[in-house]
C-alpha atoms as one frame of an Amber mdcrd trajectory, in Angstrom:
protein
   2.096  29.836  -5.838   2.989  26.864  -8.013   0.110  24.454  -8.557   1.612
  21.005  -9.226  -0.146  17.699  -9.705   1.264  14.183  -9.929   0.628  14.314
 -13.690   3.127  17.195 -14.010   5.965  14.864 -12.967   6.863  13.656 -16.456
  10.662  13.233 -16.313  12.841  10.816 -14.381  15.830  12.159 -12.473  18.354
  10.274 -10.401  19.435  11.703  -7.072  23.091  10.880  -6.425  25.141  11.033
  -3.227  28.884  11.502  -2.959  31.174   8.987  -1.280  34.836   9.629  -0.467
  37.307   6.848   0.217  41.071   6.723   0.605  43.165   4.908  -1.974  45.234
   2.270  -0.147  48.629   2.762  -1.792  49.113   6.530  -1.657  46.175   7.653
   0.480  44.641   9.861  -2.189  40.927  10.624  -2.022  38.730   8.676  -4.430
  35.327  10.257  -5.047  32.436   8.169  -6.341  28.751   8.949  -6.807  26.060
   6.392  -6.071  22.319   6.405  -6.703  20.219   7.460  -3.721  16.910   7.315
  -5.624  15.338   7.620  -9.063  12.200   9.750  -8.922   9.632  11.378 -11.208
  10.103  15.122 -11.591   9.029  18.265 -13.395  12.073  19.951 -14.938  11.852
  23.628 -15.889  14.863  24.948 -17.782  15.731  28.619 -18.037  14.358  30.367
 -21.097  17.804  31.784 -21.883  18.973  28.928 -24.102  22.398  29.124 -25.760
  22.701  29.661 -29.530  22.723  26.683 -31.919  26.523  26.945 -32.494  27.753
  28.269 -29.167  31.207  29.754 -28.808  33.376  29.341 -25.724  31.670  32.146
 -23.777  28.227  30.812 -24.660  29.138  27.281 -23.531  30.293  28.733 -20.219
  27.010  30.652 -19.909  25.082  27.412 -20.541  26.713  25.884 -17.466  25.490
  28.848 -15.416  21.920  28.624 -16.751  19.580  27.938 -13.830  16.955  25.203
 -13.737  14.146  24.271 -11.368  13.366  20.647 -10.601  10.207  19.700  -8.684
   9.664  16.331  -6.993   7.457  14.879  -4.269   8.685  15.951  -0.835  11.816
  14.211   0.467  13.573  15.217   3.656  16.932  13.758   2.601  17.681  16.072
  -0.356  20.128  18.942   0.127  22.861  20.766  -1.844  25.475  18.090  -1.037
  23.714  15.833  -3.556  23.476  16.101  -7.329  20.972  15.088  -9.998  21.423
  13.113 -13.199  18.907  14.054 -15.891  18.993  12.922 -19.531  22.754  12.357
 -19.429  23.426  15.710 -17.755  24.670  16.279 -14.227  22.979  19.020 -12.197
  24.335  20.640  -9.060  21.639  21.408  -6.474  22.182  25.005  -5.403  19.175
  25.307  -3.094  15.971  23.630  -1.961  12.565  24.885  -0.860   9.530  23.210
   0.682   6.250  23.807  -1.164   2.676  23.257   0.062   3.537  22.013   3.541
   5.985  19.309   2.478   3.954  18.097  -0.441   6.572  19.162  -3.023  10.291
  19.929  -3.056  11.683  22.614  -5.353  15.372  22.343  -6.223  17.296  25.179
  -7.838  19.983  23.599 -10.043  22.682  24.375 -12.565  24.830  22.247 -14.847
  27.501  20.298 -12.967  30.832  21.476 -14.382  33.180  19.840 -11.846  33.931
  16.614 -13.685
């Protein structure tokens, strides 16, 4: 079992939510992301880091590299949201409750949609 303390939360991440609106002239969807919250987190990146000068296949593998992000428990976080961390966008692929809603574990990967 993971033993986290408040002192382990040493990075700030921004939780973002998606909004979809219709463009008035042609009716096309316009997607925007707004800040839901900025929280302290523990970010654990996969140990399989890409090489210093990655080629095309290695860059693609970097987008698939999993990460774990731990924050204080929030009931409003799910895979429809995304995270912004140090200029990177992370897709939430799954969430798990830890220690009876004391902590939230988020499985993430690089956001490659935009």
